[in-house]
Structures are given as C-alpha cells and as structure tokens.
XYZ file of C-alpha atoms in Angstrom:
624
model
C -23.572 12.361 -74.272
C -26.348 14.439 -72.663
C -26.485 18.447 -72.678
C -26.648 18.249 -69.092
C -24.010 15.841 -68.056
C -21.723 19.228 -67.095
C -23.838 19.322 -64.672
C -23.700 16.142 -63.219
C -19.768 16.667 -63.600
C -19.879 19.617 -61.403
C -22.324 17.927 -58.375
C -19.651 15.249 -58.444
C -16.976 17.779 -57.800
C -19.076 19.679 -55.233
C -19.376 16.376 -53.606
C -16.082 14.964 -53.840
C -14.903 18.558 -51.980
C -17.550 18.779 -49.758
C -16.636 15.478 -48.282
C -13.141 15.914 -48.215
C -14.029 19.837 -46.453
C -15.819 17.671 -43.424
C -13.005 14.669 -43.379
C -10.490 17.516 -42.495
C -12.885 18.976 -40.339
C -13.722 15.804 -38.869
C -9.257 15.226 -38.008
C -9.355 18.963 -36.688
C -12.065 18.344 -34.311
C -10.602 14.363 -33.136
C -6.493 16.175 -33.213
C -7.008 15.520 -28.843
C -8.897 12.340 -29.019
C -6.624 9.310 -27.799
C -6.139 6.569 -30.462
C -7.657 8.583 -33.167
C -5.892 8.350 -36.512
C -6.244 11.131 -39.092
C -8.204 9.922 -42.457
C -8.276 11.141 -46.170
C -10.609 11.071 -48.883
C -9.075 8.241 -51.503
C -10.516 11.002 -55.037
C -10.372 8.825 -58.313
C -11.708 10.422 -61.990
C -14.989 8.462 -62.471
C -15.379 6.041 -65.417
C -15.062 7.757 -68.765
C -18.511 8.249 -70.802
C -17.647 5.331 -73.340
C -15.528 2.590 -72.713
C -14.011 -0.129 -75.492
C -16.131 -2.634 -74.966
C -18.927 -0.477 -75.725
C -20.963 1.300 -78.938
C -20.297 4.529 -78.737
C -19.991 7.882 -80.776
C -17.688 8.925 -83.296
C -15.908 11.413 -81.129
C -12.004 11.535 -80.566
C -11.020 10.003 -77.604
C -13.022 9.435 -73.912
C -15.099 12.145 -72.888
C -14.137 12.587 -68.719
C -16.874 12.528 -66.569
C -15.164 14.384 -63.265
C -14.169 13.003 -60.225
C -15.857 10.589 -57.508
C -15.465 9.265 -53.819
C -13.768 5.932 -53.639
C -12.826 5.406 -49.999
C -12.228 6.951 -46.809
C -8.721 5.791 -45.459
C -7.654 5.598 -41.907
C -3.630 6.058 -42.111
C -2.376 3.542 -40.052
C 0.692 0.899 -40.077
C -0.535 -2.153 -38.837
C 3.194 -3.435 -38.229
C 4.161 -0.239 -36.342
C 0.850 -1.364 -34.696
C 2.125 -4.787 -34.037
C 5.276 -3.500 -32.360
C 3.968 -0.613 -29.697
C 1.281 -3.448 -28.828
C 4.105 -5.943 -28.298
C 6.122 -3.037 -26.304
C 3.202 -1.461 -24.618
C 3.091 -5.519 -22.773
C 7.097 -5.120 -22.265
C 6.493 -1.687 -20.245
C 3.588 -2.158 -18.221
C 5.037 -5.595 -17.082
C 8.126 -3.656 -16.242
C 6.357 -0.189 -14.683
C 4.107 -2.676 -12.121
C 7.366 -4.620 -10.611
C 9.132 -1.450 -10.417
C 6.237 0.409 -8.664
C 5.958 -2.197 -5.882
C 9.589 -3.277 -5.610
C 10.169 -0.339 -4.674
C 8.013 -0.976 -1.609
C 9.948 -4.016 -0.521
C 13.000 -2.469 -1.040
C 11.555 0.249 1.503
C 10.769 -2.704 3.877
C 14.367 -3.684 4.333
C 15.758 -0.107 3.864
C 14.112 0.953 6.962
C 16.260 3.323 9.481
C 19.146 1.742 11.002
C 18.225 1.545 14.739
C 14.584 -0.171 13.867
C 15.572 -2.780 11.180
C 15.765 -6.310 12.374
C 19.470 -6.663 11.647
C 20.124 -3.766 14.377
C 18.187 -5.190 16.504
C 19.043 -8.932 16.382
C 22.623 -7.236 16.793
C 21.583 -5.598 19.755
C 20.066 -9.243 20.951
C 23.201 -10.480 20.339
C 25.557 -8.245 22.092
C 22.979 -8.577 25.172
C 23.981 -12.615 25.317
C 27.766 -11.391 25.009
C 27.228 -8.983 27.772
C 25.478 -12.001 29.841
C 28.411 -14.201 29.253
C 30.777 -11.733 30.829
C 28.571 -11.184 33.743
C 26.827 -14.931 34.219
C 24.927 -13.513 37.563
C 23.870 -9.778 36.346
C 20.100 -9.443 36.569
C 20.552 -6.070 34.722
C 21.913 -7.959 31.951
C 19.068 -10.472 31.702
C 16.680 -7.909 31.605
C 18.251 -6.085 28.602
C 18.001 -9.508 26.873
C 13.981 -9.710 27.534
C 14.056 -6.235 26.451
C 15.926 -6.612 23.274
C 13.993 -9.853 22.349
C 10.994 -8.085 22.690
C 11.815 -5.418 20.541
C 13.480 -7.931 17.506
C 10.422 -10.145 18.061
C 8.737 -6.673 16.867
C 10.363 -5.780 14.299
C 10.303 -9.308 12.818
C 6.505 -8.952 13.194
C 6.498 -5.473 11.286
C 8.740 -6.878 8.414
C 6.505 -9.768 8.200
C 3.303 -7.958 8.342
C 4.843 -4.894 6.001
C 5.291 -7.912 3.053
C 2.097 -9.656 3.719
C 0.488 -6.227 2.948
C 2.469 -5.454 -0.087
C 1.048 -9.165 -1.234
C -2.438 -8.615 -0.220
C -1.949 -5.357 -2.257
C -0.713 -7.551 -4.906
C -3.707 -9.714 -4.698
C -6.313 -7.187 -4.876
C -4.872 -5.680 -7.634
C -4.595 -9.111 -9.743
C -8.576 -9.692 -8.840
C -8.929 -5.566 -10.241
C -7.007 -6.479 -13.177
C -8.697 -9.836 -14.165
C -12.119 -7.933 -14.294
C -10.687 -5.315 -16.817
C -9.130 -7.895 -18.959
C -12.584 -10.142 -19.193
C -14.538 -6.149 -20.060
C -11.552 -5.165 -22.655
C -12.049 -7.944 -24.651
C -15.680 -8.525 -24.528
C -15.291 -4.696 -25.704
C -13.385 -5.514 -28.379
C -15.436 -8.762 -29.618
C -18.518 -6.565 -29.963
C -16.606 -3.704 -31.873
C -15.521 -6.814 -34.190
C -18.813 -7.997 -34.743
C -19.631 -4.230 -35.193
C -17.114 -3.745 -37.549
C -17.950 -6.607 -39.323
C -21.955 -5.303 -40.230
C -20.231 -2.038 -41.681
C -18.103 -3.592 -43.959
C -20.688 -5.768 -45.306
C -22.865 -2.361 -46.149
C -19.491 -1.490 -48.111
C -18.558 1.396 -45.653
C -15.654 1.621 -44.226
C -15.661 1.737 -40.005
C -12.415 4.015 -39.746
C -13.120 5.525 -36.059
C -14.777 1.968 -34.842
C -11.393 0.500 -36.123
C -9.446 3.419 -34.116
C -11.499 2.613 -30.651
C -10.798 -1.508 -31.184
C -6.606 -0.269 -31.646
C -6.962 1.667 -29.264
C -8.864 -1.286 -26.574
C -5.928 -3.354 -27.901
C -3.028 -1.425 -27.094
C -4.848 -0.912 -23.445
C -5.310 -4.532 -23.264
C -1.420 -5.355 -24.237
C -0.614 -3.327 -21.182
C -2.398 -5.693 -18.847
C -1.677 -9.210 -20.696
C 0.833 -9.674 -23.236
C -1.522 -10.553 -26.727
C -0.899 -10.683 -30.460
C -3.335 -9.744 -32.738
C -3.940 -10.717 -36.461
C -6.350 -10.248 -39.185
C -7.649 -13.321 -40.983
C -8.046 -12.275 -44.759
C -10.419 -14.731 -45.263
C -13.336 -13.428 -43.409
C -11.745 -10.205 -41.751
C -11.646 -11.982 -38.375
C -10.220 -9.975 -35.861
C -8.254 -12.165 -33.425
C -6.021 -11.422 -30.049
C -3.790 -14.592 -29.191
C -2.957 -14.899 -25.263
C 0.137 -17.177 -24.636
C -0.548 -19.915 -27.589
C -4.345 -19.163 -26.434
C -7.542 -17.372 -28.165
C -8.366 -14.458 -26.132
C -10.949 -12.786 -28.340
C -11.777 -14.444 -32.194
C -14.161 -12.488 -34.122
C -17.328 -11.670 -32.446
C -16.229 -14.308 -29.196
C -14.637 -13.458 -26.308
C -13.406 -15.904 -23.080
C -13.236 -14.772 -20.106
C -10.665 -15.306 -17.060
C -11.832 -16.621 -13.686
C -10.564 -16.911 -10.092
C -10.343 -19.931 -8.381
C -9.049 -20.390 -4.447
C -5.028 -21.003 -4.607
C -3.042 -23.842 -3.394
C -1.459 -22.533 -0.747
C -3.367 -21.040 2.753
C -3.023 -17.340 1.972
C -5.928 -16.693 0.960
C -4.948 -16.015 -2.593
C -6.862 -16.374 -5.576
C -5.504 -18.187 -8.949
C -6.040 -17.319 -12.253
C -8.036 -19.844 -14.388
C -9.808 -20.058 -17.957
C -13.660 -19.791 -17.584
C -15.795 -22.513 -18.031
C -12.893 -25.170 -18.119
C -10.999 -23.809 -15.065
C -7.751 -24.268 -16.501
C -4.819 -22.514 -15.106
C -4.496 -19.704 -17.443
C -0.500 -19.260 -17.865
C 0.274 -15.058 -18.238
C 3.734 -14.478 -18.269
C 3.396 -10.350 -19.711
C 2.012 -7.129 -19.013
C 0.639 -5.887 -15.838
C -1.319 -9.655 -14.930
C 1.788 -11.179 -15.581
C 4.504 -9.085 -13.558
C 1.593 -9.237 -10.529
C 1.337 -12.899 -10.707
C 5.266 -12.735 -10.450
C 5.340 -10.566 -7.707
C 2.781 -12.191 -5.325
C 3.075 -15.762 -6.197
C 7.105 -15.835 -6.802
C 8.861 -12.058 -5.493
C 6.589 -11.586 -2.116
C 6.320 -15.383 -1.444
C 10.186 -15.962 -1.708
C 10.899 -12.487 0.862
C 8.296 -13.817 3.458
C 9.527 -17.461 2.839
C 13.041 -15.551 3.532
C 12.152 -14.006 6.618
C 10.247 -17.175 8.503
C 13.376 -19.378 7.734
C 15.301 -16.697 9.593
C 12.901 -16.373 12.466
C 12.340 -20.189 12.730
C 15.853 -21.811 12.710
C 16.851 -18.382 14.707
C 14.036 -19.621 17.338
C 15.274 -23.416 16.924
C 18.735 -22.216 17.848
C 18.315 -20.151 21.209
C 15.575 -22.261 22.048
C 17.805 -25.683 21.916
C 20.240 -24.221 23.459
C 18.397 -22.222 26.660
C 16.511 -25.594 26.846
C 19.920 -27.040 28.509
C 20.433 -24.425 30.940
C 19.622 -23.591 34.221
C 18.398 -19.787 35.426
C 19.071 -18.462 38.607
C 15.555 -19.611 39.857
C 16.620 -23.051 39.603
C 14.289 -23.787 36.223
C 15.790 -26.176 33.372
C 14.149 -27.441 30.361
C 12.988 -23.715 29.316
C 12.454 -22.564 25.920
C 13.156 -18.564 25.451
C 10.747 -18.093 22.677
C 7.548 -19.651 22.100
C 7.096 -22.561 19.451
C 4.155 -23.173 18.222
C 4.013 -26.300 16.145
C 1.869 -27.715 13.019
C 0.357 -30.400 15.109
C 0.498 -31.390 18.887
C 1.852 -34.909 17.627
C 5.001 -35.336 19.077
C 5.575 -37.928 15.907
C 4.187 -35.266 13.673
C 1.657 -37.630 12.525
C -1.281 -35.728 10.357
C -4.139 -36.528 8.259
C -3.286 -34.572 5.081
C -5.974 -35.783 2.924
C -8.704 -35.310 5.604
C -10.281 -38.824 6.071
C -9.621 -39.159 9.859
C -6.485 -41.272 9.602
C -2.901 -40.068 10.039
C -1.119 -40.257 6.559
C 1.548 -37.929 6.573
C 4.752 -36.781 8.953
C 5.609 -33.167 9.426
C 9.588 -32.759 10.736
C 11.052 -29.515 10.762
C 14.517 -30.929 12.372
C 16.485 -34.013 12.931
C 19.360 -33.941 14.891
C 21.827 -37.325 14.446
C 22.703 -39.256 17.720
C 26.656 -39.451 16.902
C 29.189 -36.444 17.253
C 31.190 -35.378 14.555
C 34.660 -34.089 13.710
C 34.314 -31.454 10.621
C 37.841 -32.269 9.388
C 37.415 -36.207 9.631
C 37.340 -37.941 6.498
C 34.181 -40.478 6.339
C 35.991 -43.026 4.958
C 32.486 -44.101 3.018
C 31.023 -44.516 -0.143
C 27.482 -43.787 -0.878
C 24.559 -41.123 -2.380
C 22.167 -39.799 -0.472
C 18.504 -38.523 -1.377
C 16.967 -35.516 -0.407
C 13.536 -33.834 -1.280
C 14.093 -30.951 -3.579
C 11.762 -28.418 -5.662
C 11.833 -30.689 -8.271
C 10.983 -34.078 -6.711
C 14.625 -35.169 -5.856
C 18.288 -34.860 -5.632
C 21.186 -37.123 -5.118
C 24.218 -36.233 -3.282
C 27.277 -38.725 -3.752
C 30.036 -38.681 -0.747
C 33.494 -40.683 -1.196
C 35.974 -42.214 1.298
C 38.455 -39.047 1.564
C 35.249 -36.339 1.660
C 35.696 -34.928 5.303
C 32.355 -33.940 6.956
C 32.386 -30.929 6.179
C 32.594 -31.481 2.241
C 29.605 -33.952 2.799
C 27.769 -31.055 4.799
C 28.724 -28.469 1.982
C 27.661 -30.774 -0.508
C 24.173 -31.263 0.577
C 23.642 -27.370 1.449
C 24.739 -26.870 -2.378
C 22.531 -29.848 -3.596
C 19.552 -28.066 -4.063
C 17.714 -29.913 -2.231
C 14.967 -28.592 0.210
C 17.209 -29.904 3.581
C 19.601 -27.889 5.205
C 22.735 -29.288 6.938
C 25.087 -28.457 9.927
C 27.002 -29.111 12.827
C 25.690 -28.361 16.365
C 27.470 -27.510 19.171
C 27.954 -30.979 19.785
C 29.178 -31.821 16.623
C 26.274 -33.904 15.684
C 24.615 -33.530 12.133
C 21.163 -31.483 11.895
C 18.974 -32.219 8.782
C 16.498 -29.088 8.939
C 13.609 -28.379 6.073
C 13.561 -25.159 4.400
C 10.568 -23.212 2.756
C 9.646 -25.077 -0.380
C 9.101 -23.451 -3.528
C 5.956 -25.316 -4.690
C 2.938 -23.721 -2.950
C 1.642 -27.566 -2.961
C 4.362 -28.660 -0.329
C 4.185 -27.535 3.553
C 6.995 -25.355 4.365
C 9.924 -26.671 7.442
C 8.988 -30.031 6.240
C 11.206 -33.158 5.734
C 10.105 -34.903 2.849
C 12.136 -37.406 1.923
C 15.862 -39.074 3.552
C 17.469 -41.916 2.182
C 21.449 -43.546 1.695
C 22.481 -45.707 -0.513
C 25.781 -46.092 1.925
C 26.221 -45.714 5.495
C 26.860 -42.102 5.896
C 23.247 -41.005 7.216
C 22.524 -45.003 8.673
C 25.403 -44.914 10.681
C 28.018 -42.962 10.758
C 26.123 -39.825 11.764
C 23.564 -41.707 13.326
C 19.778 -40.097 11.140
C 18.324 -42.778 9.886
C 17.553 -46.319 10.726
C 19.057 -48.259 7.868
C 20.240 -47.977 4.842
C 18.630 -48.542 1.220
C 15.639 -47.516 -0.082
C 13.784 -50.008 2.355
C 14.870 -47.933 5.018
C 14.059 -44.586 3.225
C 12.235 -41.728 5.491
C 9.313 -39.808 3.808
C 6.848 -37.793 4.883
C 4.313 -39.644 3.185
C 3.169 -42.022 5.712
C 2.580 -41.490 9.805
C 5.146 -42.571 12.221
C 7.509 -42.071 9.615
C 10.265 -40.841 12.954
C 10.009 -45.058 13.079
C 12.851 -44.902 10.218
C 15.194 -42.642 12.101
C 17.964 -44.365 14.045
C 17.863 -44.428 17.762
C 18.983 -41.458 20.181
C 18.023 -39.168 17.278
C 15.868 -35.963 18.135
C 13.228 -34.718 15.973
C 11.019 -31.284 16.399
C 7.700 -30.990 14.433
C 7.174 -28.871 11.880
C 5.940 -25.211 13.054
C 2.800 -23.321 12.486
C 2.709 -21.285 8.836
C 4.683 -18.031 9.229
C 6.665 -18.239 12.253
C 8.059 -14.302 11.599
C 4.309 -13.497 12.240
C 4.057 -15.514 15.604
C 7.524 -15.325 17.014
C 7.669 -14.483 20.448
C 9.202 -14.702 23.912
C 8.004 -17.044 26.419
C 5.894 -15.683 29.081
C 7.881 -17.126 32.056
C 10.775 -15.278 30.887
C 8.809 -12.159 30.266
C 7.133 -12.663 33.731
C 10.233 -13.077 35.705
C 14.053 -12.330 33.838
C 15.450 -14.971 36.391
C 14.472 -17.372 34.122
C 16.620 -16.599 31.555
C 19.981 -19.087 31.923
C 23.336 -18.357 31.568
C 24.895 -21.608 32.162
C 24.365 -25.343 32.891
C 24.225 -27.137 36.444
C 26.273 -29.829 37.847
C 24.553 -33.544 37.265
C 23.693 -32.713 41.342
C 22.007 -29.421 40.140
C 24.908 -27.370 40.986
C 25.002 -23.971 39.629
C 28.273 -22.853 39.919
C 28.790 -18.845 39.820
C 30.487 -17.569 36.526
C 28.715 -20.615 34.446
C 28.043 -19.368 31.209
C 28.137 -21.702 28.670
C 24.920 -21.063 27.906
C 25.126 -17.067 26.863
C 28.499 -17.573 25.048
C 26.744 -20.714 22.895
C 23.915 -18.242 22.192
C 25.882 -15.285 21.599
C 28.415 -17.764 19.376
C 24.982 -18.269 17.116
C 25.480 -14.983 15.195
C 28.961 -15.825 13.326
C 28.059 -19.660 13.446
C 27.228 -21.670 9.988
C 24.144 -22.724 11.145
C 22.361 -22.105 7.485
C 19.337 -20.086 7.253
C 18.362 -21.130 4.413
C 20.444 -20.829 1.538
C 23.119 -18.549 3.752
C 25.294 -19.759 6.321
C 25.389 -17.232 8.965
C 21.856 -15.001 10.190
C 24.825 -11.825 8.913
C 25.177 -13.740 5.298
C 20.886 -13.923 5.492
C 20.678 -9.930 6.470
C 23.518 -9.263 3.522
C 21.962 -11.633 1.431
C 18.400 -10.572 1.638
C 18.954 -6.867 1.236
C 21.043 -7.148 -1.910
C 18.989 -9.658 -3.635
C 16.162 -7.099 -3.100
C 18.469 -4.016 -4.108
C 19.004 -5.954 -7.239
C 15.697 -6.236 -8.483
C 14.743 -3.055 -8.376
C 17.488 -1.638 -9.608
C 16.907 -4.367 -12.720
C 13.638 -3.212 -12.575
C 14.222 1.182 -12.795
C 16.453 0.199 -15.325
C 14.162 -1.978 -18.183
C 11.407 0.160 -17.520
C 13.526 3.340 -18.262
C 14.561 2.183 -21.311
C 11.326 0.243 -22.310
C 9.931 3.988 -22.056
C 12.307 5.361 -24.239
C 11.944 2.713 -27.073
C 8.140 3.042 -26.406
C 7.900 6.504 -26.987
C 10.172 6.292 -30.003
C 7.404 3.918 -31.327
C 4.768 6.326 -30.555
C 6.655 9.145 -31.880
C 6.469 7.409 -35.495
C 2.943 6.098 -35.339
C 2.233 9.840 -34.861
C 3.990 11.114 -37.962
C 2.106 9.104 -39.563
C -1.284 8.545 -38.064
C -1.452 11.618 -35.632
C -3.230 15.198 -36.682
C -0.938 17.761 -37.790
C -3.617 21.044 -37.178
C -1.563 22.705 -40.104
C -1.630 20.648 -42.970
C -5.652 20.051 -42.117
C -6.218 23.539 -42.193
C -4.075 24.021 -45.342
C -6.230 20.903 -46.705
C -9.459 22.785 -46.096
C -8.160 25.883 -47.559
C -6.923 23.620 -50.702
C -10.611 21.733 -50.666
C -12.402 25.048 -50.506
C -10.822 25.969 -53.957
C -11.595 23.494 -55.479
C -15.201 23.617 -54.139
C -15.469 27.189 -55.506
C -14.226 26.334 -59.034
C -16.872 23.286 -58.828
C -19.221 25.729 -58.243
C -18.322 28.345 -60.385
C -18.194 25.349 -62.982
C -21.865 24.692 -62.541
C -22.591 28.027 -62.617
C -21.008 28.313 -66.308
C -22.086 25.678 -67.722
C -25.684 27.171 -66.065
C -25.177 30.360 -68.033
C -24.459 28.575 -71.446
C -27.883 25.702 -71.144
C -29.777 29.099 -70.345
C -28.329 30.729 -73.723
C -29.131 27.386 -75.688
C -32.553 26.680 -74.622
C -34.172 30.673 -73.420
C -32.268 32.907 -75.911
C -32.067 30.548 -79.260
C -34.152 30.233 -81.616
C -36.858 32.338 -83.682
C-alpha cells in the first residue's frame, strides 16, 4: 500500500461530493423545466486494495480505498411512463371532439325564431293559412316570404358545418406536419442517445427531452413505445405500424380524398397507403370531418332535398291564379341534364352509369292491404347489399316499414296517391354518389307488379346503376327524377317566377277544361299535410322526427364527449401526480441534499488535510 494512497482516498471523496453538490444543483436549477426528471449520484466504495485472487500483504483484512462515481440515474418508471403515454392519446382524442362538438351543437342550438325548424314551421303554417283562404294574395306572399327566409337558414346551417369541416381539415393537414417533425425529433435523439451510451455515459436529460417528444406525440396519434434490450432500440408502434425504430423515422403524407370536398386523406409516405389512426388528436379529427361533420351535412341535404322533392311534386300539379301549371316552387338543380340520368362515371366519353334520386311506382296502393305475395327484394346498402323478405299476409305498410328498417340505402313511402316511392339516401361510403339508386331487384312480384317499379322480376330484370339507360328496367307509367347536384342545403332555393310574381304560387288544381274553381285548395292542404306526413327523411319519418332527431343525436355526443374528457383528466392527472412523486423536483430535499453533500465535502477535505499534516511530519520533521 503506498504512503500516499490517503490521499488518493480523499480526491475520490472530494469528487464523489463535488459531483453529487452539482447533480442537486443541476435538479434545483431544471425543478420548472417540463419533462425533466430529477437524477442522483449512484456512490459505491471502490474496489478494496487487495482482492483474493491476488498476492498481497500480510495485513488483517481489506484495506478500503474510499468511495467512487458509478452512475448518474434518471428516476423514472417506465411503466408509469407507459400508462400517461397511453392516457395522454385517450385525452387529447377526447379534448379535440369535445372542443368542436361543441360548435355543432351551437349550430343547431341557435335562437328559436332563426333555426330552420322555426322557420320551416312558419313555412308550414303559411300553406295552412293558404288552404283556408285559396284566393288570398296576402297569403301567397307570406309563403314567398317564409321560403325565402328557411331557404336561408338552410343555407347558414349548411355553410356553418361546412366551416366547422374545413376547420377540421386544416387542422388535420397542421397536425400531420407535427407528427412527421415529432418523430423525426425523436429518431435523431435515438441515434443521439445511442453515441452516448456507447462512450459509457449515461444521456439522462437527452432521455428526458425523447419522454417528453413522446408523451407530446401520444397526444396527437395514439403510439406505444418499447425498448429492445438487444441493441437499446428505441421504437414507437402506430396502430400495428412502425412509426419511429431506432435512428428511422416515416413520415405521413396527404393525398386528394375520395369524395369532392376538397379534403385531403391521410397516407403512409413513399407507399401511399392509407394510414389507419384511430387515437389522439389525428384520430378524433379524422372522426370528426370524415364521419361526425359528413353524417350532419349528409343530414341536412336529405332534409332539404326530399323537402324540395315534396312541395315541388306537388305545386307541379297545380294551377296559380295566373293560369300557370307544371311549376316547380323551388329550384332543382340536377347531377346531369339527362333526363335518363345517363353519365360517364369513369370518364371515357361513353355513358356507363345511371343517377336516380326517385322512383315513383305506376299502381296505387292501400297501406292496410295485405300483398298476398311471396318474395325478397334487394336493395343497395352501405355494405354492398340487403335483402328484404315480404309474405302473403304482410300489408303494405309492413313491406314499406320493412325496407325503411332494412338498412339499406333506399327509402320507402306512400304518396298522396298511394303509389310506392323508392328514394336514395346519402350513402355512407365517400366512394358512392349521394340520392343515388344503386341497385333494385325481386325475387317475387311485389316491386314487378304489384306496385308497379320495376320491369320484371329476377335478377335478369334487376335495376343498377351500373350501366346507362338503366330507367329501361323500370316498369311502364313509372316516374323517375335524376339525382341532384352535391349539397342541395347549399343550393336550395325558390324559383324565380314565383319570386317574380306570388300569383304563381297554386293553391289548387283545375278542371280537365282548365277550370279553376274558387276555394280549390288541394294543393296548400297536400303541402301543408307534408309536415306530419311519413314521408322519411332519411332515417326519420316525419321532417318533426328529422328536427328531434338531429338535435338530440348531436346533444348526445357532446354530452358523451364533456363527460370522457372530464374524467380522462382526472385519471390523467392522477397519473401525473405519481410520476411526480417520483420523478419531479422536490426544492427541499435538494437543498437538504446539498447541505448533506457539503459535509461530507468538508470532512473529505479536512481528511486530506490530515493526512497532509502527518506525510509532512514523516518526511520534513523525521529523521537526524
């Protein structure tokens, strides 16, 4: 053992409490920095002087040689880690769809006398007052003013959603771009981090920043994220995919959507495949626009258009004051100016495809009349097709119910006539035109003949929209109206001649010589019959069901919405509350650390400076 190894004993102690003096200083001066975690000096008493397997002295027992540095630990729980990432995905999905249901729910919750509902009511009550007074001119008027004023407020509701989307959509671009910079981030911090601990040090605050990217990350897309023990590969999983592995990063893309909004989708970069996100921030936006938003504004143009279909087919048989017949009170404008609905889908010049909206049967119906038929019929539905059986003793208005509860993507009712109508609704893949008739066909003779659709029966004799002239298959004496322009609630309004001149607006139907008796109002009391008639808007059966309807299922969700993210806050900060006992900086115990650390740094010193005095006595003061 060497006279001066006392010495070297007391540097190591200096050492050891020097560094442990700026570790605490270092947590002191990071106690406000987000995603720091507080770190301690790992002390261990360095290897004694001689060991067994060595020669050594005859002395009793191991002579100590002080203490040394061994590490300097983060403290952090990676599976308290593991958690807050998983519900730090769970509350920023949660935060987004409450933050902008909120704004649809202000859409429909708008003041009494300006929603749509008030005013279609008022609309109404104008065709009741023109049925009681068939020749008032005051009374047409107040219709052309009340339909201008719903046509309005259909416009603002429609316009109010398509915002909130295109808010949607700018914010899903926004988001994208920080995803693809948080995890190239994080890739170089791994390859970073990787360098370090092959030099033997140990990257505590790079590790904190890469957590802390992480946890940021998790907010925007739902990830996992594991170490590999093999190599120390850092990898963040994204839905069954690689986000980030190690020093490698991929990136998200947008590519132009399948419908005509204008909407981008998300895709993988490089192979452009449809990246599925179903968490975080990404994934409730992608919700909102693509499922929430799209379903309201699908909501609101199957209002507007079978709401236009209605008073239009109706007006259309009366005659106004003026004389004028054959006059639609709102304007339509159609898909196509086809007649047949014939259009070339696929672009090559050649009609290949039939857009209906509506198909109105040639034969009048009783509701309570049993069929006295045995069949199944196919409709187009969201998933391809459906089947909808009848049997001899279904009346027609089981058969009616049936197909409205099918699933399918086909309305049914009864006109005024009695005669079955066969409408399209909005379809729920973004692929498929909305107000479309895709597909009609009976195995039986419900459809063929008895309500007098389609041509024949069989799958020979099937209509699709697949083909042009595809109004061939329907039987004769049925009426058909093309499909109409995307958005109809953004388009809707009232014809000019009506606007121009209010004597246009009918209140009844002439005699076969043109007679117009006075007091004829079939016409108004048909129209003014629409609002408590199951005419099926949609998936309701009266336009009051679709304004009840509409504003509940909207209620709903964000109440569902305040809710989860309520309590995904409390269990959140719960989480956050433990990580911080026992990674956060408690300003107390560092400065009782230092205080501690300084002691011992003293006594190290003090140490050297005995063991100083007594080398000075041995080599200056001994000897002759």
């Amino acid at each position: 053992m060497s006279t001066f190894s006392g010495i070297e004993m007391g540097k190591r102690s200096l050492f050891a409490h020097s560094r442990s003096i700026q570790t605490a200083g270092h947590n002191v001066s990071n106690s406000s920095t987000e995603g720091y975690s507080r770190q301690r000096v790992e002390l261990r008493a360095t290897d004694p002087l001689y060991r067994p397997d060595l020669s050594r002295a005859e002395t009793p027992g191991q002579i100590g040689q002080g203490v040394s540095v061994e590490s300097v630990r983060r403290l952090r729980d990676t599976l308290l880690d593991k958690r807050i990432v998983a519900q730090t995905e769970d509350t920023g999905y949660w935060e987004t769809r409450d933050k902008y249901l909120l704004m649809m729910e202000q859409v429909y919750l708008e003041p009494d006398e300006t929603s749509v509902r008030t005013r279609m009511d008022q609309f109404w009550d104008a065709w009741e007052e023109l049925s009681l007074y068939p020749e008032s001119k005051s009374a047409r008027q107040s219709i052309v003013t009340r339909g201008e004023t719903l046509t309005d407020a259909i416009h603002n509701q429609y316009r109010a959603l398509r915002g909130i989307g295109d808010m949607v959509n700018g914010d899903i671009e926004a988001v994208v771009r920080q995803v693809n910079d948080l995890a190239s981030r994080i890739a170089a911090l791994n390859e970073e981090i990787v360098k370090v601990k092959a030099m033997g040090d140990q990257p505590n605050d790079l590790m904190d920043r890469r957590d802390l990217l992480t946890e940021k990350l998790s907010s925007l897309v739902g990830v996992t994220f594991d170490i590999r023990d093999r190599d120390e590969e850092y990898v963040i999983h994204l839905d069954g995919m690689e986000l980030v592995q190690g020093k490698t990063a991929r990136a998200f893309a947008l590519a132009p959507g399948l419908s005509d909004d204008g909407y981008s989708r998300v895709v993988w970069e490089g192979s452009g495949e449809e990246a599925v996100i179903s968490g975080g921030k990404l994934g409730a936006l992608l919700e909102l626009r693509d499922s929430d938003i799209r379903s309201q504004i699908q909501s609101v143009d199957t209002m507007t258009m079978n709401f236009v279909d209605l008073v239009n087919s109706i007006h259309r048989e009366g005659t106004s004051p003026n004389g004028r017949t054959g006059v639609d009170f709102f304007v339509e404008q159609y898909f196509i100016e086809n007649t047949a609905g014939n259009y070339d889908r696929d672009g090559d010049g050649a009609a290949d495809s039939s857009y209906i909206f509506r198909v109105t049967g040639a034969n009048a119906l009783s509701p309570r009349a049993q069929i006295g038929l045995e069949g199944v019929m196919t409709f187009s539905s969201a998933d391809g097709t459906v089947q909808v059986p009848y049997a001899a003793t279904d009346m027609v208005s089981d058969v009616v119910a049936r197909i409205n509860h099918s699933g399918a993507e086909v309305t049914a009712s009864l006109d005024q006539a009695g005669r079955l109508v066969l409408k399209g609704t909005a379809s729920a893949d973004p692929a498929n035109p909305d107000f479309v008739i895709r597909h009609m066909e009976d195995s039986g003779r419900f459809l063929a003949g008895y309500a007098g659709v389609l041509g024949g029966y069989g799958a020979e004799n099937a209509y699709t929209w697949e083909q042009a002239d595809a109004v061939n298959l329907l039987a004769g004496g049925v009426q058909h109206a093309v499909a109409p322009v995307a958005h109809p609630s953004g388009w809707i309004e009232l014809n000019p001649a009506v606007k121009s001149d209010v004597s246009t607006v009918a209140a009844g139907t002439a005699e076969q010589d043109g007679t117009l008796f006075p007091g004829e109002n079939s016409v108004a009391a048909a129209i003014a019959r629409i609002r408590n008639t199951a005419v099926m808007v949609g998936s309701t059966r009266t336009f009051d069901d679709y304004f009840a309807d509409a504003v509940t299922e909207i209620g709903l969700k964000g109440e569902q919405a305040k809710l989860s993210l309520e309590t995904q806050n409390a269990v959140l900060k719960e989480l956050k509350d433990m990580r911080d006992s026992v990674s956060g900086v408690n300003i107390d115990e560092e400065l009782a650390d230092i205080i501690k650390f300084q002691h011992g740094y003293n006594a190290a010193a003090r140490f050297i400076a005995t063991v100083n005095d007594m080398l000075d006595t041995v080599i200056n003061r001994m000897g002759v």
